[in-house]
Short mmCIF file of C-alpha atoms and ligand atoms in Angstrom, two decimals:
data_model
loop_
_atom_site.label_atom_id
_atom_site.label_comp_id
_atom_site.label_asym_id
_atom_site.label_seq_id
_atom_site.Cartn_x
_atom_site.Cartn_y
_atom_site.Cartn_z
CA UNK A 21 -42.48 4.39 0.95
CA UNK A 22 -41.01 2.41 3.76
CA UNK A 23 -37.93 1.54 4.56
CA UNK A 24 -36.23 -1.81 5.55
CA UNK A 25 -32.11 -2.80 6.04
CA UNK A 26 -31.41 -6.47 6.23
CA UNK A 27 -29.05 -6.00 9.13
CA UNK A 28 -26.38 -8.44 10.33
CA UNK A 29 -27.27 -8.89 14.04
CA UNK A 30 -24.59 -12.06 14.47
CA UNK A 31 -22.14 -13.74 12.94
CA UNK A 32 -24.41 -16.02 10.27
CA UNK A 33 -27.56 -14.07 10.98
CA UNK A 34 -29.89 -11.44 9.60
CA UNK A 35 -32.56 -9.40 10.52
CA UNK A 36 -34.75 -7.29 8.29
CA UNK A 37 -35.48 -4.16 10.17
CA UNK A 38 -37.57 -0.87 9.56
CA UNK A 39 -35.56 1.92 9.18
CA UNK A 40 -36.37 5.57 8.03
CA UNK A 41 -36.18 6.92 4.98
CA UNK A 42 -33.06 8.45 3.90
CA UNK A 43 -32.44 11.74 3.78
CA UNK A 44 -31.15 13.07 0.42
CA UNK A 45 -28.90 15.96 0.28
CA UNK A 46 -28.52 18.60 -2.57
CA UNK A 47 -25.70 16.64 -3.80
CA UNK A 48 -26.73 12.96 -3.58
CA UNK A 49 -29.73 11.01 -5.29
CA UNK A 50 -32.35 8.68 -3.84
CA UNK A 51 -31.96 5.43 -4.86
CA UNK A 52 -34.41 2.46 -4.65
CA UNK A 53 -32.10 -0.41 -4.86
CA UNK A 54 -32.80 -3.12 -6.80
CA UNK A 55 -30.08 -5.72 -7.16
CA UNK A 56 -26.72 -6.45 -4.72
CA UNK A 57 -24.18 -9.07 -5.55
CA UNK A 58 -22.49 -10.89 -2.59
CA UNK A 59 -18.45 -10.00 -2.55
CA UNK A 60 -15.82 -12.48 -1.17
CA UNK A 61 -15.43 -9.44 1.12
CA UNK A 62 -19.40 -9.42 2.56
CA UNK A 63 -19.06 -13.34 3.18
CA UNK A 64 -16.11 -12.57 5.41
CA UNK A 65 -18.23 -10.51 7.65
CA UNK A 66 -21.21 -12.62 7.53
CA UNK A 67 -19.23 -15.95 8.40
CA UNK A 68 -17.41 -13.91 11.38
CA UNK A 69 -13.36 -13.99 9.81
CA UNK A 70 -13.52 -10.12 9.37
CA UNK A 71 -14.41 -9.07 12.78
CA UNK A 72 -10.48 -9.62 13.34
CA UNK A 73 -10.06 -7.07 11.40
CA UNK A 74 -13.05 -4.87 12.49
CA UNK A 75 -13.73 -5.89 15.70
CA UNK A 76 -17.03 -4.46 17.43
CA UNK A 77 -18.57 -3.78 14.16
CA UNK A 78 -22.08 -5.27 14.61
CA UNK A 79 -25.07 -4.67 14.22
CA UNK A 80 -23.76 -3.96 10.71
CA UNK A 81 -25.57 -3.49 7.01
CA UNK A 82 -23.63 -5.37 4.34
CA UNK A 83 -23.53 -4.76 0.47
CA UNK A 84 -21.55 -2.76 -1.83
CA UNK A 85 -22.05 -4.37 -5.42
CA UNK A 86 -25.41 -2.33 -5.92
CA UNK A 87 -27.93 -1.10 -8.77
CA UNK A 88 -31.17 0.40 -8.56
CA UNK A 89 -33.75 3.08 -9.73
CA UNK A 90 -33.86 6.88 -8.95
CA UNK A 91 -36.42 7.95 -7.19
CA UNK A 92 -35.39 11.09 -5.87
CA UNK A 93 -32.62 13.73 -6.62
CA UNK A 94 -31.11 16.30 -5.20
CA UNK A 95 -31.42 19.66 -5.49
CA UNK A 96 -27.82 20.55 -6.80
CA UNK A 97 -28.08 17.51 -9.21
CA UNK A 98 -28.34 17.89 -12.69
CA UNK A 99 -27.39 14.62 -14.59
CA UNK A 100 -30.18 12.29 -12.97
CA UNK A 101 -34.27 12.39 -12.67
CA UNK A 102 -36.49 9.87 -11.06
CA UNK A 103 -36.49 6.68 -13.23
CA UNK A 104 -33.26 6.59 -14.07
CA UNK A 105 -31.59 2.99 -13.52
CA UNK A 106 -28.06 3.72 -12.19
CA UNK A 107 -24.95 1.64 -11.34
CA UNK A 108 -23.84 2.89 -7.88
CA UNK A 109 -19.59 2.72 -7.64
CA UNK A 110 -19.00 2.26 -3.57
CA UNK A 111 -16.39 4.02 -3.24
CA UNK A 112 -16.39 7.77 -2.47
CA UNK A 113 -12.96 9.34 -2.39
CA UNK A 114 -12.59 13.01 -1.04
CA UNK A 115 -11.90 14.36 -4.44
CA UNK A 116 -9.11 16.73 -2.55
CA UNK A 117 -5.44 14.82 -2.11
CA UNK A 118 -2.79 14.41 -4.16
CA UNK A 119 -4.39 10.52 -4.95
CA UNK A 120 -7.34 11.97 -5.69
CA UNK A 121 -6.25 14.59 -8.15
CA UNK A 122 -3.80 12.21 -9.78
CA UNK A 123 -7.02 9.97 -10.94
CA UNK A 124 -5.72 7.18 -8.82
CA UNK A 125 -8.65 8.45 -5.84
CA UNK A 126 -8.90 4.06 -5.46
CA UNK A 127 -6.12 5.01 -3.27
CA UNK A 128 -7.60 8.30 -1.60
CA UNK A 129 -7.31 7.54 2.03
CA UNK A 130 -10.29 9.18 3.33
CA UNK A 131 -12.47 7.10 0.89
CA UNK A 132 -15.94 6.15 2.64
CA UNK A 133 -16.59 2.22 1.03
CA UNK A 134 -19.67 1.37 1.22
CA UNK A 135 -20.47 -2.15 4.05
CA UNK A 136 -16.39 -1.35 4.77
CA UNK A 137 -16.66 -0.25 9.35
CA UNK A 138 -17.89 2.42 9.70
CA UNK A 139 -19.48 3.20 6.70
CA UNK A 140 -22.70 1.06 5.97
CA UNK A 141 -23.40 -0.88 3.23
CA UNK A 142 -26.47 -1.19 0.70
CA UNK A 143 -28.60 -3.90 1.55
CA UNK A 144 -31.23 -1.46 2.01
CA UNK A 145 -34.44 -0.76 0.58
CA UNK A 146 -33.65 2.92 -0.27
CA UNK A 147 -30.27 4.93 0.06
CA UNK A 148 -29.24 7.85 -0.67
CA UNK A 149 -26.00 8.26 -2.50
CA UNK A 150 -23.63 10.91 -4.12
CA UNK A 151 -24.86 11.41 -7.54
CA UNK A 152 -21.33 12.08 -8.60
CA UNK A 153 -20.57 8.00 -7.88
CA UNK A 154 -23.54 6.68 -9.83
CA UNK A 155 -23.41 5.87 -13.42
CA UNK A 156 -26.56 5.65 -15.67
CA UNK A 157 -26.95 2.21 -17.06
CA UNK A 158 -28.09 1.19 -20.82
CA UNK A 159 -31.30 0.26 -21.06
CA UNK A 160 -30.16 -3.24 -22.21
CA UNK A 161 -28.77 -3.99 -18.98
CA UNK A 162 -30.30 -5.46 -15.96
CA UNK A 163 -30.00 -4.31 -12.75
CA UNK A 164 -27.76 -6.87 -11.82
CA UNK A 165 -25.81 -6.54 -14.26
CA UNK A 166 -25.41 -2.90 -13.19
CA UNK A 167 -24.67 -4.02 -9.57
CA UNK A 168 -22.02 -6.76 -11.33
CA UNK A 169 -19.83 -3.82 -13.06
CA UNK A 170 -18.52 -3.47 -9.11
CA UNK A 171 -16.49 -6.95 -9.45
CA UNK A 172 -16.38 -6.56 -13.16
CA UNK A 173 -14.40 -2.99 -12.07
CA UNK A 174 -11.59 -5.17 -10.51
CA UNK A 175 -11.11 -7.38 -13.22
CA UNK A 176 -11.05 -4.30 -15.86
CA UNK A 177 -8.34 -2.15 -13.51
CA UNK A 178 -6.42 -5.43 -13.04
CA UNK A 179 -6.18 -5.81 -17.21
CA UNK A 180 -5.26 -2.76 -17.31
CA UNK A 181 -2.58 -2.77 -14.92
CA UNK A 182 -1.35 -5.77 -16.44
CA UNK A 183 -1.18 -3.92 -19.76
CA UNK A 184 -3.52 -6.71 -21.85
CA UNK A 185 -3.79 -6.78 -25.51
CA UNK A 186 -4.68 -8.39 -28.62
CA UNK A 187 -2.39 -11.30 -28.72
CA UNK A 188 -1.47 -11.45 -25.30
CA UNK A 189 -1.33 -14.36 -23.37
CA UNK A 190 -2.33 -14.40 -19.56
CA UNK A 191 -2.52 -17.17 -16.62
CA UNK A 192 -5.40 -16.67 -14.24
CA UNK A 193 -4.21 -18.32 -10.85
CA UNK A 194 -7.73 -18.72 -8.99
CA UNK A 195 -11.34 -19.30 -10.26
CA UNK A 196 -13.22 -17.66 -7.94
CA UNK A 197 -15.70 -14.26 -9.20
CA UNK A 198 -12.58 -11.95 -9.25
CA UNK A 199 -10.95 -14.94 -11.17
CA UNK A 200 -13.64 -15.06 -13.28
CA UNK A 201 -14.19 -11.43 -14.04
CA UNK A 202 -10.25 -11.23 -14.84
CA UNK A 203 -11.10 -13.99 -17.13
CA UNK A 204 -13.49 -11.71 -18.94
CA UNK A 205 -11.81 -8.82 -18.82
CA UNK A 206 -8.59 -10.36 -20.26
CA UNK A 207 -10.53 -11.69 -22.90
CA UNK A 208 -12.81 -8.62 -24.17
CA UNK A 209 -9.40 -6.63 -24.50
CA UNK A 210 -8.13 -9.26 -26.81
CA UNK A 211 -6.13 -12.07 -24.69
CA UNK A 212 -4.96 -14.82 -27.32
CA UNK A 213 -4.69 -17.54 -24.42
CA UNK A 214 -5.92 -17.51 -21.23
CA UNK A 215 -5.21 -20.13 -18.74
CA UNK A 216 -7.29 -20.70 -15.68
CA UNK A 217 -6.10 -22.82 -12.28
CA UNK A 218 -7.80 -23.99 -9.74
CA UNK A 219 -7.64 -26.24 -7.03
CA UNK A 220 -12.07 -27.16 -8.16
CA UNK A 221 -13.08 -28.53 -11.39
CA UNK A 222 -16.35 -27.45 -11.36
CA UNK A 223 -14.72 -23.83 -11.14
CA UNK A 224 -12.42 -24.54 -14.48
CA UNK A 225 -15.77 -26.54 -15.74
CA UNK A 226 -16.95 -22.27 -15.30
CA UNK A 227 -14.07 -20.99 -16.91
CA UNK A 228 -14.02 -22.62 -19.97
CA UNK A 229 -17.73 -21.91 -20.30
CA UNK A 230 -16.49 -17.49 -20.10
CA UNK A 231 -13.99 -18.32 -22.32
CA UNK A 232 -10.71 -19.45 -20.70
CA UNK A 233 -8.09 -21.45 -23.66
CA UNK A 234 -6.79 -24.03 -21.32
CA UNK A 235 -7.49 -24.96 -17.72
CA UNK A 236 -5.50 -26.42 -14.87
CA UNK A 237 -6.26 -28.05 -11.70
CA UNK A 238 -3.36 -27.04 -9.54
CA UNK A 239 -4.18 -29.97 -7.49
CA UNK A 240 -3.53 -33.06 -9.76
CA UNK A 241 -0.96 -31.36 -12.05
CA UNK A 242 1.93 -28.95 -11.23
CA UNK A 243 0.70 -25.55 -12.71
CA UNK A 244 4.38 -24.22 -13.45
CA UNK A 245 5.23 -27.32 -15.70
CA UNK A 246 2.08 -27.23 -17.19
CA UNK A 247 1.96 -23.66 -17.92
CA UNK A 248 5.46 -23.90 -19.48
CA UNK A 249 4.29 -27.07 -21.49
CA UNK A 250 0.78 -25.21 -22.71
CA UNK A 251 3.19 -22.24 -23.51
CA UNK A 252 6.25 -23.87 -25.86
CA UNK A 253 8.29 -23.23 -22.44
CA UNK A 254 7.80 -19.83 -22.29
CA UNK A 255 5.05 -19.05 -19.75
CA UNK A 256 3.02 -16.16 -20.37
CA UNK A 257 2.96 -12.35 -20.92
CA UNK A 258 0.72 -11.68 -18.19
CA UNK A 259 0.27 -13.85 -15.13
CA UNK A 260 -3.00 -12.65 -12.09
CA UNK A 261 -3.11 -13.85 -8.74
CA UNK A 262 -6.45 -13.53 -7.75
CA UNK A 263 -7.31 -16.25 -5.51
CA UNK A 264 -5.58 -14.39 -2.64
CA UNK A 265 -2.76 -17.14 -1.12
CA UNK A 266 1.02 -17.30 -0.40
CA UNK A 267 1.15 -20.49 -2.58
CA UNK A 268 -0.17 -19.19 -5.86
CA UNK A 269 1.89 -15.26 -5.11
CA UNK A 270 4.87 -17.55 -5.20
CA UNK A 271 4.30 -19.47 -8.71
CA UNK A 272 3.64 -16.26 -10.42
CA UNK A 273 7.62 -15.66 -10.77
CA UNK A 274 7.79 -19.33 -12.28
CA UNK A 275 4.98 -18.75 -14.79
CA UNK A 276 5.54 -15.42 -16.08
CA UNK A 277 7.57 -15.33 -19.44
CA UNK A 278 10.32 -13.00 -19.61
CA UNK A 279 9.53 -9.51 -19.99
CA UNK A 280 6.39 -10.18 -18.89
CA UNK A 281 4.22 -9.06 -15.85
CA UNK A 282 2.74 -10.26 -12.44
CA UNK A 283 -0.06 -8.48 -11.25
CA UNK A 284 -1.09 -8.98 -8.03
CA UNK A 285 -4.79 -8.87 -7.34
CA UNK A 286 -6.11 -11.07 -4.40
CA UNK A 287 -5.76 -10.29 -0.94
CA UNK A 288 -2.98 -11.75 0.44
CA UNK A 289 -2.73 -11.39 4.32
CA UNK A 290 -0.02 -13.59 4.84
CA UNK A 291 3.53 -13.40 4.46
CA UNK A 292 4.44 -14.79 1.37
CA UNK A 293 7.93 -16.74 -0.07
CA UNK A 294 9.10 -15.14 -3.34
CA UNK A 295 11.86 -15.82 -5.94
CA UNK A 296 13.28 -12.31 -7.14
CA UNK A 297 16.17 -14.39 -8.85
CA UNK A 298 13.36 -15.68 -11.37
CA UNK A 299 12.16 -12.45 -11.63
CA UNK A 300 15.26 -10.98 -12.16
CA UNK A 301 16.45 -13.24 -14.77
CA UNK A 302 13.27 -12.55 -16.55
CA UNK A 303 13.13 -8.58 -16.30
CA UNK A 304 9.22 -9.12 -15.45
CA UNK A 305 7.91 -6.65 -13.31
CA UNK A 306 5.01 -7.02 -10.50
CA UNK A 307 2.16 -4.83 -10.32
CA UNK A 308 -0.45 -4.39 -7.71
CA UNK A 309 -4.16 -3.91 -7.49
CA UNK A 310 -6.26 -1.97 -5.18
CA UNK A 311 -10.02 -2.33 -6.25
CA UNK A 312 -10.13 -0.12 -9.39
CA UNK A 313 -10.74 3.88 -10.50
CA UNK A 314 -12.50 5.02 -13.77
CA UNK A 315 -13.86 1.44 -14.53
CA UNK A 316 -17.70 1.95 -14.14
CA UNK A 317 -18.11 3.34 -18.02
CA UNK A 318 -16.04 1.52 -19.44
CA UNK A 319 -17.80 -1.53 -17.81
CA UNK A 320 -20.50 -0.45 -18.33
CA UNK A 321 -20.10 -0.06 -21.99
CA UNK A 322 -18.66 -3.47 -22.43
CA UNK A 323 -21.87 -5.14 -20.76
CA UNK A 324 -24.56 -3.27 -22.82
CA UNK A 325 -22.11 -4.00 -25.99
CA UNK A 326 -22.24 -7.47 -25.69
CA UNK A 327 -18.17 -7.52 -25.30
CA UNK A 328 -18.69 -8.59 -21.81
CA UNK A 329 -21.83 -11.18 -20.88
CA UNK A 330 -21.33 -10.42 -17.17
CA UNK A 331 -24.15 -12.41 -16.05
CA UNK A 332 -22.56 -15.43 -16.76
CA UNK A 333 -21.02 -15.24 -13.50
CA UNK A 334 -24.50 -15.75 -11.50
CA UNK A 335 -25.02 -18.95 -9.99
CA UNK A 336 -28.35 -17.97 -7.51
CA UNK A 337 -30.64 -15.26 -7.04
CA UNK A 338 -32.56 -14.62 -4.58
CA UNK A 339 -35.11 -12.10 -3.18
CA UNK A 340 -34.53 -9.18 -0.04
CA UNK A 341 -36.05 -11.55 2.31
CA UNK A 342 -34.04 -14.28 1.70
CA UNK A 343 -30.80 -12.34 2.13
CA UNK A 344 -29.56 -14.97 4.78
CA UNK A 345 -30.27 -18.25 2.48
CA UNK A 346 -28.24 -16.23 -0.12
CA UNK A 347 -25.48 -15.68 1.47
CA UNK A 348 -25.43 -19.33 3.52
CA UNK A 349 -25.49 -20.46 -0.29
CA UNK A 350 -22.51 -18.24 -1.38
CA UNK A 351 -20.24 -19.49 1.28
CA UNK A 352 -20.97 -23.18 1.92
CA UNK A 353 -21.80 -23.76 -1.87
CA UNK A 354 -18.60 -22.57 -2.92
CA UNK A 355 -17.55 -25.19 -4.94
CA UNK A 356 -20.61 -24.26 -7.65
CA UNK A 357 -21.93 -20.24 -6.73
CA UNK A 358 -19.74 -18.26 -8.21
CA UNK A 359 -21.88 -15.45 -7.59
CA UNK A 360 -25.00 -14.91 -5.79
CA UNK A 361 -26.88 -12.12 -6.27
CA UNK A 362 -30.22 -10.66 -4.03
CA UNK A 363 -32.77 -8.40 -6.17
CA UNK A 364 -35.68 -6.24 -4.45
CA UNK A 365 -38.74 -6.37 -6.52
CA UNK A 366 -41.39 -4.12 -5.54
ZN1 ZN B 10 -8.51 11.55 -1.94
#
C-alpha cells in the first residue's frame, strides 16, 4: 500500500505527494478513504481568505467531510474489522471537561478538527483515526453519502436547536450546502413550510427541487414583506441564518413570528446591527450553532432510511487527482455546485 496526501502547497494549488503510511494506534482504525466533500470552510483555505485567520499554515492537507473502508484496526478496538465502510465525524473532543461530559463535547475546547491548523485534514489516501469517532455506515449508503452526514450533521444540530416539528414552519435565509442541508433536515423532522432566500435563482431553482414550500430571491423582492405575506402576517416559527452575513442576522428579528425562534448558524465575522425591540415584542428567543454533537447516527439513519436523499446536494465529482479542478469548480462555480465531492477509487 502506498501512500499519497494531496497537499496545499499555495494559495489555489495542489500537490499530490507520497507520504508514509500511517501508523495506527491500539485505539484508532486504519482507514482507506474513499470519498471527501469540499466545505465552505476548505474553499476558504484553498482560495487564501483563511490564512488571516491561520496565518503560516501551509504546506497544509485539507478535508474533513470523509468516508472510507477499514483496512486496519487497532489492537484495543473491538467494534470495527477490515471491510467495514465507516463515516469518520472530524471532530475529536478530549472526552474529559465539563463540555465534554455534559454531551455538548462540539464545544470541548481541546477538540483536534480535522484540516482545522494544526491538525491535518483527510485528503489522504490512508489515515488513521480514533475508532471511537467513526460510525459504521448501512450498506445502502455510498461512501459519499457517508462523507455528506458531516454537513448533513450541521443541518440536523441546527433543527434541533431550533426545536423543529411536524407542523412547524421555518425560513431558511441562504441557499448555500449548509442552507441546503437545513432545508433537509427541517423537512425530514416534519416542517409544514419551509421558505428558502437567496440572493441566486439557480440556488432556489435547488431548493425547491429538496423540497423547500416557497422561495425568495432577496434580491428582487424584500424577504421580510414577503415572508409576512407567504405567512398570513405572521412570519414563521423557526427562522436559520445560514448564509453567514450581517444583512440576513439582522432580518431574522423581522421574520420570526412571535414566540418563535432564531437560530443562528452561519459564520458571521462581522459585527452585525440587531433589533432586540422586535425581538422583545415577540418573546422569540435566538439560539446559536457550533457545528453539531451526537448527529452522525441519527444521520446516518435518516440517509439509509430514505428520510433524507443527501446526495441531492452533489453538483460534481471528481477523482484524487483532480482534487485542484474540484475545488477551482466549487468556488468559481458557485452559482450552480452546491457541493463537490472527490472519491478515491482504487
Ligand atoms: Zn472536552
Amino acid at each position: 500500500m502506498k501512500n499519497q496526501a494531496m497537499v496545499m502547497t499555495d494559495v489555489r494549488k495542489f500537490e499530490l505527494q507520497d507520504i508514509p503510511m500511517p501508523e495506527v494506534k491500539p485505539n484508532e482504525i486504519g482507514v482507506k478513504v474513499r470519498s471527501i466533500s469540499i466545505c465552505g470552510s476548505d474553499m476558504g483555505f484553498f482560495d487564501g481568505k483563511a490564512f488571516s485567520i491561520f496565518p503560516d499554515s501551509l504546506p497544509f492537507v485539507l478535508g474533513h467531510e470523509v468516508a472510507g473502508e477499514v483496512y486496519e484496526v487497532g489492537s484495543d478496538v473491538k467494534n470495527f474489522k477490515v471491510g467495514d465502510r465507516v463515516a469518520l465525524e472530524p471532530g475529536v473532543p478530549d472526552c474529559t471537561c465539563d463540555n465534554c461530559m455534559s454531551g455538548r463535547y462540539n464545544l470541548c475546547k481541546n477538540v483536534k478538527f480535522l484540516a482545522t491548523p494544526p491538525y491535518e485534514g483527510a485528503m489522504k489516501r490512508y489515515i488513521s483515526y480514533p475508532a471511537f469517532k467513526a460510525y459504521k455506515i448501512a450498506d445502502n449508503m455510498s461512501f459519499t453519502a457517508g462523507a455528506l452526514c458531516e454537513p448533513l450533521s450541521v443541518g440536523l444540530h441546527a433543527v434541533r436547536r431550533g426545536r423543529v416539528s411536524v407542523g412547524k414552519t421555518v425560513t431558511i435565509l441562504g441557499g448555500g450546502a449548509i442552507g441546503m442541508c437545513t432545508l433537509l433536515a427541517a423537512k425530514a423532522y416534519g416542517a409544514s413550510q419551509i421558505i428558502v432566500c437567496d440572493l441566486f435563482d439557480s440556488h432556489l431553482d435547488k431548493a425547491l427541487e429538496l423540497g423547500a414550500t416557497d422561495v425568495i430571491n432577496s434580491g428582487n423582492v424584500d424577504p421580510i414583506e414577503k415572508v409576512k405575506e407567504l405567512t398570513d402576517g405572521q412570519g414563521t416559527d423557526i427562522v436559520f441564518e445560514t448564509a453567514g452575513a450581517p444583512i440576513t442576522a439582522s432580518q431574522t428579528a423581522y421574520i420570526v413570528k412571535d414566540g418563535g425562534t432564531i437560530v443562528m448558524v452561519g459564520n458571521i465575522l462581522k459585527e452585525v446591527p440587531f433589533s432586540f425591540r422586535q425581538l422583545y415584542r415577540k418573546e422569540a428567543e435566538v439560539r446559536a450553532v457550533f457545528r453539531y454533537a451526537n448527529t452522525y447516527p441519527i444521520a446516518i439513519q435518516a440517509i439509509s432510511t430514505g428520510r433524507i436523499d443527501i446526495e441531492k446536494v452533489v453538483s460534481a465529482v471528481f477523482p484524487f487527482e483532480k482534487s485542484q479542478e474540484a475545488f477551482i469548480e466549487a468556488i468559481d462555480n458557485k452559482l450552480n455546485c452546491v457541493k463537490a465531492v472527490i472519491t478515491i477509487d482504487d
